[in-house]
Coordinates of N, CA and C and ligand atoms in Angstrom, one line a residue:
M1 N 0.7 -0.9 -0.1 CA -0.1 0.0 0.0 C 0.8 1.4 0.0
R2 N 0.5 2.0 -1.1 CA 1.3 3.3 -1.0 C 1.5 4.0 0.3
Q3 N 2.3 4.7 1.1 CA 2.5 5.4 2.1 C 1.7 6.8 2.3
S4 N 1.2 7.2 1.3 CA 0.4 8.3 1.3 C -1.1 7.8 1.7
L5 N -1.5 7.0 1.3 CA -2.8 5.9 1.2 C -3.2 5.4 2.6
K6 N -2.1 5.3 3.3 CA -1.9 4.8 4.5 C -2.7 5.7 5.9
K7 N -3.9 5.3 6.5 CA -4.2 6.2 7.3 C -3.2 6.6 8.5
R8 N -3.3 7.7 9.0 CA -2.2 8.0 10.0 C -2.9 8.0 11.7
V9 N -2.2 7.3 12.4 CA -2.8 6.8 13.5 C -1.5 7.1 14.8
A10 N -2.2 7.6 16.0 CA -1.7 7.8 17.1 C -2.1 6.9 18.0
V11 N -1.0 6.9 18.8 CA -1.2 5.9 19.9 C -0.8 6.5 21.3
L12 N -1.8 6.3 22.0 CA -2.0 7.5 23.6 C -1.6 6.3 24.5
I13 N -0.8 6.7 25.3 CA -0.2 5.6 26.4 C 0.2 6.5 27.7
S14 N 0.3 5.6 28.9 CA 0.6 5.9 30.2 C 1.7 5.1 30.5
G15 N 2.1 3.8 30.1 CA 2.8 2.9 30.6 C 4.2 2.4 29.7
R16 N 4.0 1.5 30.2 CA 5.1 0.7 29.2 C 5.0 0.5 27.9
G17 N 3.8 0.4 27.0 CA 3.8 0.6 25.8 C 4.3 -0.4 25.2
S18 N 3.4 -1.8 25.3 CA 3.5 -3.0 24.7 C 2.7 -3.1 23.6
N19 N 1.5 -3.1 23.7 CA 0.6 -2.7 22.9 C 0.8 -1.8 21.7
M20 N 1.6 -0.5 22.3 CA 2.0 0.5 21.4 C 3.1 -0.3 20.4
T21 N 3.9 -1.1 20.9 CA 5.1 -1.5 20.3 C 4.6 -2.6 18.9
A22 N 3.4 -3.4 19.6 CA 2.9 -4.3 18.8 C 2.1 -3.9 17.7
L23 N 2.1 -2.4 17.7 CA 1.2 -1.8 16.8 C 2.5 -1.4 15.8
I24 N 3.4 -0.8 16.4 CA 4.4 -0.2 15.4 C 4.9 -1.4 14.6
E25 N 5.1 -2.7 15.4 CA 6.0 -3.6 14.8 C 4.6 -4.2 13.5
A26 N 3.6 -4.1 13.8 CA 2.7 -4.6 12.5 C 2.9 -3.5 11.6
A27 N 2.8 -2.1 12.0 CA 2.8 -1.2 10.9 C 4.2 -1.3 10.0
K28 N 4.8 -2.1 10.0 CA 6.0 -1.9 9.2 C 5.8 -2.7 8.1
A29 N 4.7 -3.6 8.2 CA 4.5 -4.3 7.2 C 4.5 -3.4 5.9
K30 N 4.7 -3.7 4.8 CA 4.4 -3.0 3.5 C 2.7 -2.5 3.3
D31 N 2.3 -3.9 3.4 CA 0.4 -3.9 3.1 C -0.2 -3.2 4.3
Y32 N 0.3 -3.2 5.2 CA -0.4 -2.7 6.4 C -0.9 -1.0 6.3
P33 N -2.4 -1.4 6.2 CA -3.1 0.4 5.8 C -3.1 1.1 7.0
A34 N -2.1 1.3 7.7 CA -1.9 2.3 9.1 C -0.4 2.5 9.8
E35 N 0.1 4.0 9.7 CA 1.2 4.3 9.9 C 1.1 5.1 11.0
I36 N 2.0 4.5 12.0 CA 2.3 4.9 13.2 C 2.7 6.7 13.2
V37 N 2.5 7.8 13.3 CA 2.6 9.0 12.9 C 3.0 9.7 14.2
L38 N 2.5 9.1 15.6 CA 2.7 9.8 16.6 C 2.8 9.1 18.2
V39 N 3.2 9.2 18.9 CA 2.9 8.5 20.4 C 2.7 9.4 21.3
V40 N 1.3 9.7 21.8 CA 1.4 10.5 23.2 C 1.3 10.0 24.0
S41 N 2.4 10.4 25.2 CA 1.9 10.0 26.8 C 1.7 11.2 27.9
N42 N 0.7 10.6 28.5 CA 0.5 12.2 29.4 C 1.4 11.8 30.9
R43 N 2.4 11.1 30.9 CA 2.9 10.8 32.0 C 4.7 10.9 31.5
P44 N 5.4 11.8 32.1 CA 6.9 11.8 31.7 C 7.9 10.4 31.8
D45 N 7.3 9.5 32.3 CA 8.1 8.7 32.7 C 7.6 7.2 32.2
A46 N 6.7 7.8 31.2 CA 6.2 6.2 30.8 C 7.0 5.8 29.9
L47 N 7.4 4.3 30.0 CA 8.6 3.3 29.7 C 8.3 3.6 27.9
G48 N 7.1 3.6 27.7 CA 6.6 3.4 26.1 C 7.4 4.6 25.4
L49 N 7.7 5.7 25.9 CA 8.1 7.0 25.5 C 9.4 6.7 24.7
A50 N 10.0 6.3 25.4 CA 11.7 5.8 25.3 C 11.4 4.7 24.0
R51 N 10.8 3.5 24.2 CA 10.7 2.5 23.1 C 10.3 2.9 22.0
A52 N 9.2 4.2 21.7 CA 8.9 4.6 20.9 C 9.9 5.4 20.1
R53 N 10.4 6.5 20.7 CA 11.8 7.2 20.3 C 12.7 6.3 20.0
Q54 N 12.9 5.0 20.6 CA 13.9 3.9 19.7 C 13.7 3.7 18.4
A55 N 12.0 3.4 18.4 CA 11.5 2.7 16.9 C 11.3 3.7 15.9
G56 N 12.1 5.1 16.3 CA 12.0 6.4 15.3 C 10.7 6.8 15.2
I57 N 9.7 6.7 16.0 CA 8.2 7.2 15.9 C 8.5 8.7 16.8
A58 N 7.5 9.7 16.1 CA 7.7 10.9 16.9 C 6.9 10.8 18.1
T59 N 7.0 11.8 19.0 CA 6.6 11.6 20.2 C 6.3 13.1 21.0
A60 N 4.9 12.9 21.8 CA 4.8 14.2 22.3 C 4.5 13.7 24.1
L61 N 4.7 14.3 24.7 CA 4.3 14.3 26.1 C 3.1 15.6 26.6
V62 N 2.1 15.1 26.6 CA 1.1 15.8 27.1 C 0.6 16.0 28.8
D63 N 1.3 16.3 29.7 CA 1.6 15.8 31.0 C -0.1 16.6 31.6
H64 N -0.8 15.8 32.2 CA -2.4 16.4 32.7 C -1.9 16.8 34.0
T65 N -1.1 16.8 34.7 CA -0.6 17.6 36.0 C -0.6 19.1 35.7
A66 N 0.1 19.3 34.4 CA 0.2 20.6 33.9 C -1.1 21.4 34.2
F67 N -2.3 20.8 34.0 CA -3.7 21.1 33.6 C -4.5 21.1 34.7
G68 N -4.0 20.9 36.1 CA -4.8 20.7 37.4 C -6.3 19.5 37.3
K69 N -7.3 20.3 37.1 CA -8.5 19.5 37.3 C -9.3 19.9 35.6
D70 N -8.5 20.6 34.9 CA -9.0 21.3 33.5 C -9.1 20.1 32.6
R71 N -9.8 19.1 32.2 CA -9.8 18.3 31.5 C -9.9 18.3 30.2
E72 N -10.9 19.5 30.3 CA -10.8 20.1 28.6 C -9.7 20.8 28.2
A73 N -8.9 21.4 29.1 CA -7.9 22.0 28.5 C -6.6 20.9 28.1
F74 N -6.7 20.2 28.9 CA -5.7 18.8 28.7 C -6.1 18.5 27.5
E75 N -7.0 17.9 27.0 CA -7.4 17.5 25.8 C -7.4 18.3 24.7
R76 N -7.3 19.8 24.8 CA -7.1 20.9 23.9 C -5.5 20.6 23.4
A77 N -4.7 20.7 24.4 CA -3.7 20.2 24.3 C -3.1 18.7 23.2
L78 N -3.9 18.2 23.8 CA -3.7 16.8 23.3 C -4.1 17.0 21.6
D79 N -5.5 17.3 21.5 CA -5.9 17.7 20.1 C -4.5 18.5 19.3
M80 N -4.3 19.4 19.7 CA -3.4 20.0 19.1 C -2.1 19.1 18.3
E81 N -1.6 18.4 19.5 CA -0.4 17.6 19.0 C -1.2 16.5 18.1
L82 N -2.3 16.1 17.8 CA -3.2 15.0 17.0 C -3.1 16.0 15.6
E83 N -3.8 17.1 15.7 CA -3.8 17.8 14.6 C -2.7 17.9 13.7
A84 N -1.7 18.7 14.6 CA -0.3 18.8 13.9 C 0.0 17.5 12.9
K85 N -0.2 16.3 13.8 CA 0.3 15.3 12.9 C -0.6 14.8 11.9
R86 N -1.6 15.4 11.6 CA -2.9 15.2 10.7 C -3.3 13.7 10.9
V87 N -3.7 13.5 12.4 CA -4.0 12.1 12.4 C -5.3 11.6 12.3
D88 N -5.8 10.6 11.7 CA -6.9 10.1 11.5 C -7.6 9.0 12.4
I89 N -6.6 8.5 12.8 CA -7.4 7.3 14.0 C -6.5 7.2 15.4
V90 N -6.9 7.2 16.4 CA -6.3 7.4 17.6 C -6.5 5.7 18.2
C91 N -5.6 5.3 18.7 CA -5.5 4.0 19.4 C -5.0 4.4 20.8
L92 N -5.8 4.1 21.7 CA -5.4 3.9 23.4 C -5.0 3.1 23.5
A93 N -4.0 3.1 24.3 CA -2.8 1.2 24.5 C -2.6 1.9 26.1
G94 N -3.3 1.2 27.0 CA -2.9 1.5 28.4 C -2.9 3.3 28.8
F95 N -4.0 3.8 28.1 CA -4.1 5.2 28.4 C -5.0 5.6 29.7
M96 N -4.1 5.9 30.9 CA -4.9 5.9 32.0 C -5.8 7.4 32.4
R97 N -6.1 7.9 31.2 CA -7.1 9.1 31.4 C -8.6 8.7 31.1
L98 N -9.2 9.2 32.1 CA -10.9 9.4 31.5 C -11.0 10.6 30.6
L99 N -11.7 10.2 29.5 CA -11.5 11.4 28.5 C -13.0 12.0 28.5
T100 N -13.0 13.3 28.4 CA -14.5 14.1 28.3 C -15.4 13.2 27.2
P101 N -16.9 13.6 27.2 CA -17.8 13.3 26.3 C -17.5 14.2 24.8
G102 N -16.9 15.2 25.2 CA -16.5 15.9 24.0 C -15.5 15.9 23.1
F103 N -14.6 14.9 23.8 CA -13.4 14.5 23.0 C -13.9 13.4 22.5
V104 N -14.6 12.4 23.1 CA -14.8 11.2 22.9 C -15.7 11.3 21.3
D105 N -16.7 12.2 21.4 CA -17.4 12.5 20.4 C -16.5 13.3 19.4
R106 N -15.9 13.8 19.2 CA -14.8 14.3 18.3 C -14.2 13.4 17.8
W107 N -13.8 12.2 17.9 CA -13.3 11.0 17.8 C -14.1 9.9 17.3
S108 N -15.1 10.2 17.5 CA -16.2 9.2 17.5 C -16.2 8.1 16.0
G109 N -16.0 6.7 16.2 CA -15.5 6.0 15.1 C -14.2 6.1 14.8
R110 N -13.6 6.8 15.3 CA -11.9 7.2 14.7 C -11.0 7.2 16.1
M111 N -11.4 6.4 17.3 CA -10.7 6.1 18.2 C -11.1 4.7 19.1
I112 N -9.8 4.1 19.0 CA -10.3 2.4 19.6 C -9.3 2.2 20.9
N113 N -9.9 1.5 21.7 CA -9.3 0.9 22.7 C -8.8 -0.5 23.1
I114 N -8.0 -1.1 23.9 CA -7.5 -2.6 24.4 C -8.0 -2.6 25.9
H115 N -9.1 -3.6 26.1 CA -9.2 -3.7 27.6 C -8.7 -5.4 27.5
P116 N -8.2 -5.4 28.7 CA -7.9 -6.8 29.3 C -9.0 -7.6 29.6
A117 N -10.0 -7.8 28.9 CA -10.9 -9.0 29.2 C -12.0 -9.0 28.4
L118 N -12.7 -9.8 28.7 CA -13.6 -10.3 27.5 C -15.4 -9.3 27.8
L119 N -14.9 -8.0 27.4 CA -16.2 -7.0 27.5 C -17.6 -7.8 27.0
P120 N -18.3 -7.4 27.8 CA -19.0 -6.8 28.7 C -18.4 -7.2 30.1
R121 N -17.8 -8.3 30.4 CA -17.3 -8.7 31.6 C -15.9 -7.9 31.9
F122 N -15.8 -7.6 33.1 CA -15.0 -6.8 33.8 C -14.4 -5.6 33.2
K123 N -15.2 -4.6 33.5 CA -15.0 -3.3 32.9 C -13.9 -2.8 34.2
G124 N -13.2 -1.7 33.7 CA -12.7 -1.1 34.5 C -11.4 -1.7 34.9
L125 N -10.8 -1.4 36.2 CA -9.6 -2.1 36.2 C -9.3 -3.6 37.1
D126 N -8.1 -3.9 37.2 CA -8.1 -5.1 38.0 C -8.6 -6.3 37.6
T127 N -8.6 -6.5 36.3 CA -9.4 -7.3 35.4 C -9.1 -9.0 35.8
H128 N -7.7 -9.1 35.8 CA -7.6 -10.5 35.9 C -7.4 -10.9 37.4
R129 N -7.5 -10.0 38.3 CA -7.8 -10.2 39.5 C -9.4 -10.6 39.6
R130 N -10.1 -9.6 38.9 CA -11.7 -10.1 39.4 C -11.9 -11.4 38.6
A131 N -11.5 -11.7 37.4 CA -11.6 -12.9 37.0 C -11.1 -14.0 37.8
L132 N -10.2 -13.8 38.2 CA -9.4 -15.2 38.8 C -11.1 -15.2 40.4
Q133 N -11.2 -14.3 40.9 CA -12.0 -14.2 41.9 C -13.5 -14.6 41.5
A134 N -14.0 -14.3 40.4 CA -15.4 -14.9 39.7 C -15.0 -16.3 39.5
G135 N -13.8 -17.0 39.4 CA -13.8 -18.2 38.9 C -14.2 -18.7 37.4
V136 N -13.8 -17.5 36.7 CA -14.2 -17.8 35.1 C -13.1 -18.6 34.5
E137 N -13.6 -20.1 33.3 CA -13.1 -20.5 33.2 C -12.0 -19.8 31.7
E138 N -13.1 -19.0 31.3 CA -12.3 -18.1 30.0 C -12.1 -16.6 30.1
H139 N -11.3 -15.9 30.0 CA -10.7 -14.7 30.3 C -10.0 -13.9 28.8
G140 N -9.9 -13.0 28.7 CA -9.1 -12.7 27.3 C -9.5 -11.0 27.3
A141 N -9.3 -10.8 25.9 CA -9.0 -9.1 25.7 C -10.1 -8.8 24.6
T142 N -10.3 -7.6 24.4 CA -11.3 -6.9 23.6 C -10.8 -5.3 23.0
V143 N -10.8 -5.6 21.6 CA -10.6 -4.0 21.4 C -11.9 -3.5 20.6
H144 N -12.3 -2.2 21.3 CA -13.5 -1.3 20.5 C -13.4 -0.4 20.7
F145 N -14.6 0.2 20.0 CA -14.6 1.7 19.3 C -14.8 2.5 20.9
V146 N -14.3 3.4 20.9 CA -14.3 4.4 22.4 C -15.7 5.0 22.3
S147 N -16.7 4.8 23.3 CA -17.8 5.8 23.0 C -17.7 6.5 24.6
A148 N -18.7 6.9 25.0 CA -19.1 7.6 26.2 C -18.8 7.0 27.2
G149 N -19.6 5.7 27.7 CA -19.5 5.0 28.8 C -17.9 4.2 29.0
M150 N -17.1 4.1 29.8 CA -15.8 3.3 30.3 C -16.0 1.9 29.4
D151 N -15.3 1.7 28.7 CA -15.1 0.4 28.3 C -16.5 -0.3 27.6
E152 N -17.3 0.8 27.1 CA -18.4 0.5 26.7 C -18.9 0.5 25.3
G153 N -18.1 0.6 24.2 CA -18.6 1.0 22.9 C -18.2 -0.4 22.0
P154 N -19.1 -0.3 20.9 CA -18.9 -1.6 20.0 C -17.8 -2.5 20.1
V155 N -17.6 -3.7 20.2 CA -16.7 -4.5 20.1 C -16.2 -4.8 18.8
I156 N -14.4 -4.9 18.4 CA -14.0 -4.6 17.0 C -13.5 -6.3 16.8
L157 N -13.0 -6.7 17.9 CA -12.2 -8.1 18.2 C -12.4 -8.5 19.5
Q158 N -12.5 -9.5 19.8 CA -11.9 -10.4 21.1 C -11.5 -11.5 20.7
K159 N -10.5 -12.1 21.7 CA -10.2 -13.4 21.6 C -9.9 -13.8 23.4
S160 N -10.2 -15.0 23.4 CA -10.3 -15.6 24.9 C -8.8 -16.5 24.9
V161 N -8.7 -16.6 26.3 CA -7.4 -17.6 26.7 C -8.0 -18.2 27.8
P162 N -7.6 -19.7 28.2 CA -8.3 -20.1 29.0 C -7.8 -20.1 30.5
V163 N -8.5 -20.1 31.6 CA -7.8 -20.0 32.7 C -7.8 -21.1 33.7
L164 N -6.5 -21.6 34.0 CA -6.0 -22.8 34.5 C -6.1 -22.4 35.9
G165 N -6.4 -23.7 36.6 CA -6.4 -23.8 38.2 C -5.1 -23.5 38.5
S166 N -4.0 -23.3 37.9 CA -2.6 -23.0 38.6 C -2.5 -21.3 38.4
D167 N -3.4 -20.9 37.6 CA -3.2 -19.3 37.4 C -3.1 -18.4 38.8
T168 N -2.0 -17.6 38.7 CA -2.0 -16.1 39.5 C -2.3 -15.0 38.5
E169 N -2.0 -13.9 39.3 CA -2.7 -12.5 38.3 C -1.9 -12.5 37.3
A170 N -0.6 -12.9 37.7 CA 0.4 -12.3 36.8 C 0.6 -13.4 35.8
S171 N 0.4 -14.6 35.7 CA 0.6 -15.4 35.1 C -1.0 -15.4 34.0
L172 N -1.9 -15.2 34.7 CA -3.0 -14.7 33.7 C -3.0 -13.3 33.0
A173 N -2.3 -12.4 33.5 CA -2.2 -11.5 32.4 C -0.9 -11.7 31.7
A174 N -0.2 -12.6 31.7 CA 1.1 -12.3 30.8 C 0.2 -13.3 29.6
R175 N -0.7 -14.2 29.8 CA -1.3 -15.0 28.5 C -2.2 -14.1 28.3
V176 N -3.1 -13.4 28.6 CA -3.8 -12.4 27.8 C -3.2 -11.1 27.4
L177 N -2.0 -10.8 28.0 CA -1.3 -9.7 27.2 C -0.8 -10.5 25.8
E178 N -0.6 -11.8 25.9 CA -0.1 -12.1 24.7 C -1.2 -12.1 23.2
V179 N -2.3 -12.3 23.9 CA -3.3 -12.4 22.5 C -4.0 -10.7 22.8
E180 N -3.5 -10.0 23.2 CA -4.0 -8.4 22.9 C -2.9 -7.9 21.9
H181 N -1.5 -8.6 22.0 CA -0.8 -8.2 21.0 C -1.0 -8.5 19.8
Q182 N -1.6 -9.6 19.9 CA -2.3 -10.2 18.5 C -3.6 -9.6 17.9
I183 N -4.3 -9.2 18.6 CA -5.8 -8.7 18.2 C -5.7 -7.2 17.8
Y184 N -4.9 -6.3 18.7 CA -5.0 -5.0 18.3 C -4.4 -4.6 17.2
P185 N -3.1 -4.9 16.9 CA -3.0 -5.1 15.3 C -3.9 -5.5 13.9
Q186 N -4.4 -6.2 14.3 CA -5.4 -7.0 13.7 C -7.1 -5.8 13.7
A187 N -7.3 -5.5 14.7 CA -8.2 -4.6 14.8 C -7.9 -3.3 14.1
L188 N -7.0 -2.9 14.2 CA -6.4 -1.9 13.5 C -6.6 -1.5 12.3
R189 N -6.3 -2.8 11.9 CA -6.3 -2.9 10.1 C -7.7 -3.0 9.8
L190 N -8.6 -3.7 10.5 CA -10.1 -3.8 10.2 C -10.5 -2.2 10.3
V191 N -10.4 -1.4 11.3 CA -10.8 0.0 10.9 C -10.3 0.7 10.0
A192 N -8.9 0.5 10.2 CA -8.3 1.4 8.6 C -8.8 1.1 7.4
E193 N -9.1 -0.1 7.3 CA -9.4 -0.4 6.0 C -11.0 -0.2 5.9
G194 N -11.8 0.4 6.8 CA -13.3 0.7 6.5 C -14.0 -0.7 6.8
R195 N -13.2 -1.4 7.2 CA -14.0 -2.9 7.3 C -15.0 -3.0 8.9
A196 N -14.5 -2.5 9.6 CA -15.1 -2.3 10.9 C -15.4 -1.0 11.3
R197 N -16.6 -0.3 11.3 CA -17.3 0.8 11.7 C -17.9 1.2 12.7
M198 N -18.0 2.2 13.6 CA -18.6 2.4 14.5 C -20.1 2.5 14.0
P199 N -21.5 1.7 15.0 CA -22.4 1.4 14.0 C -23.2 3.1 14.0
G200 N -23.9 3.8 13.2 CA -24.3 5.1 13.0 C -25.9 5.0 13.7
P201 N -26.4 6.4 13.9 CA -28.0 6.3 14.3 C -28.5 5.4 13.4
A202 N -29.9 4.3 13.8 CA -30.6 3.6 13.0 C -31.0 4.5 11.8
S203 N -31.0 5.6 12.0 CA -31.9 6.4 10.7 C -30.8 6.7 9.5
T204 N -29.8 6.4 9.7 CA -28.9 6.2 8.5 C -28.6 5.2 7.4
V205 N -29.8 4.9 6.7 CA -29.4 3.6 5.8 C -28.8 3.9 4.4
R206 N -27.5 3.3 4.4 CA -26.7 3.5 3.2 C -27.3 3.1 2.0
G207 N -27.5 3.6 0.9 CA -28.0 3.4 -0.3 C -29.0 3.0 -0.4
G208 N -29.9 3.6 0.6 CA -31.6 3.7 0.6 C -32.1 4.8 -0.5
A209 N -33.2 4.4 -0.8 CA -34.0 5.6 -1.8 C -34.5 6.7 -1.1
Q210 N -34.2 7.8 -1.9 CA -34.8 8.8 -1.1 C -36.0 9.1 -1.0
Ligands
LIG301 C1 -3.2 -3.5 28.6 O1 -3.3 -4.5 29.4 C2 -4.3 -3.0 28.1 O2 -5.1 -3.9 28.0 C3 -4.8 -2.4 29.2 O3 -3.5 -1.4 29.5 C4 -2.5 -2.2 29.6 C5 -1.5 -1.8 28.9 O4 -0.2 -2.4 28.4 N1 -5.6 -0.9 28.8 P1 1.2 -1.7 27.9 O5 1.2 -0.3 28.1 O6 0.6 -2.0 26.3 O7 1.9 -2.9 28.0

């Protein structure tokens, strides 16, 4: 695929950035429909920032602590970075900030997230501990479009892993992380190619008679 036809992607991180790395690796393939043009972190100490720089990707730091409680000002700064790089699609990858409805709306259908559980089960934090406590036999990961409710947008891809009797939180997390690194690049491909779309309002029927 010609470079100019590829969707321009920003990855938003807060930590180690292993999913970000999986996306960067996948995007190296010639026929991959997206290129990672920017990695943004809200934390100066995010390990992923160094990893992105090593991979030769442009990085930006938008430190939320500089904006106090003003989430909108933080997001305006974020938007400026995204606009400067003409970003088409935003991938949240361990990005630990709640986004305002305004920001979510602006990026609706163009912002996706990875969650370490089989949504709608185990929204929120500590998913592996809660899965073990609940005694589920299957756990996994989900990539979904971001919508107003936390971890609630339409699912793009999911993959499950077995939960073993011997599992600890760490062993289960490692097994889930492996599938995260598989499905995130696959899901981004689907979105970049327009094969996965955020469902629109029921009234927008494509190709219908006037
Ligand atoms: C992943 O488990 C992801 O599903 C969750 O946060 C973690 C981020 O890990 N949202 P990494 O920074 O991608 O290594």
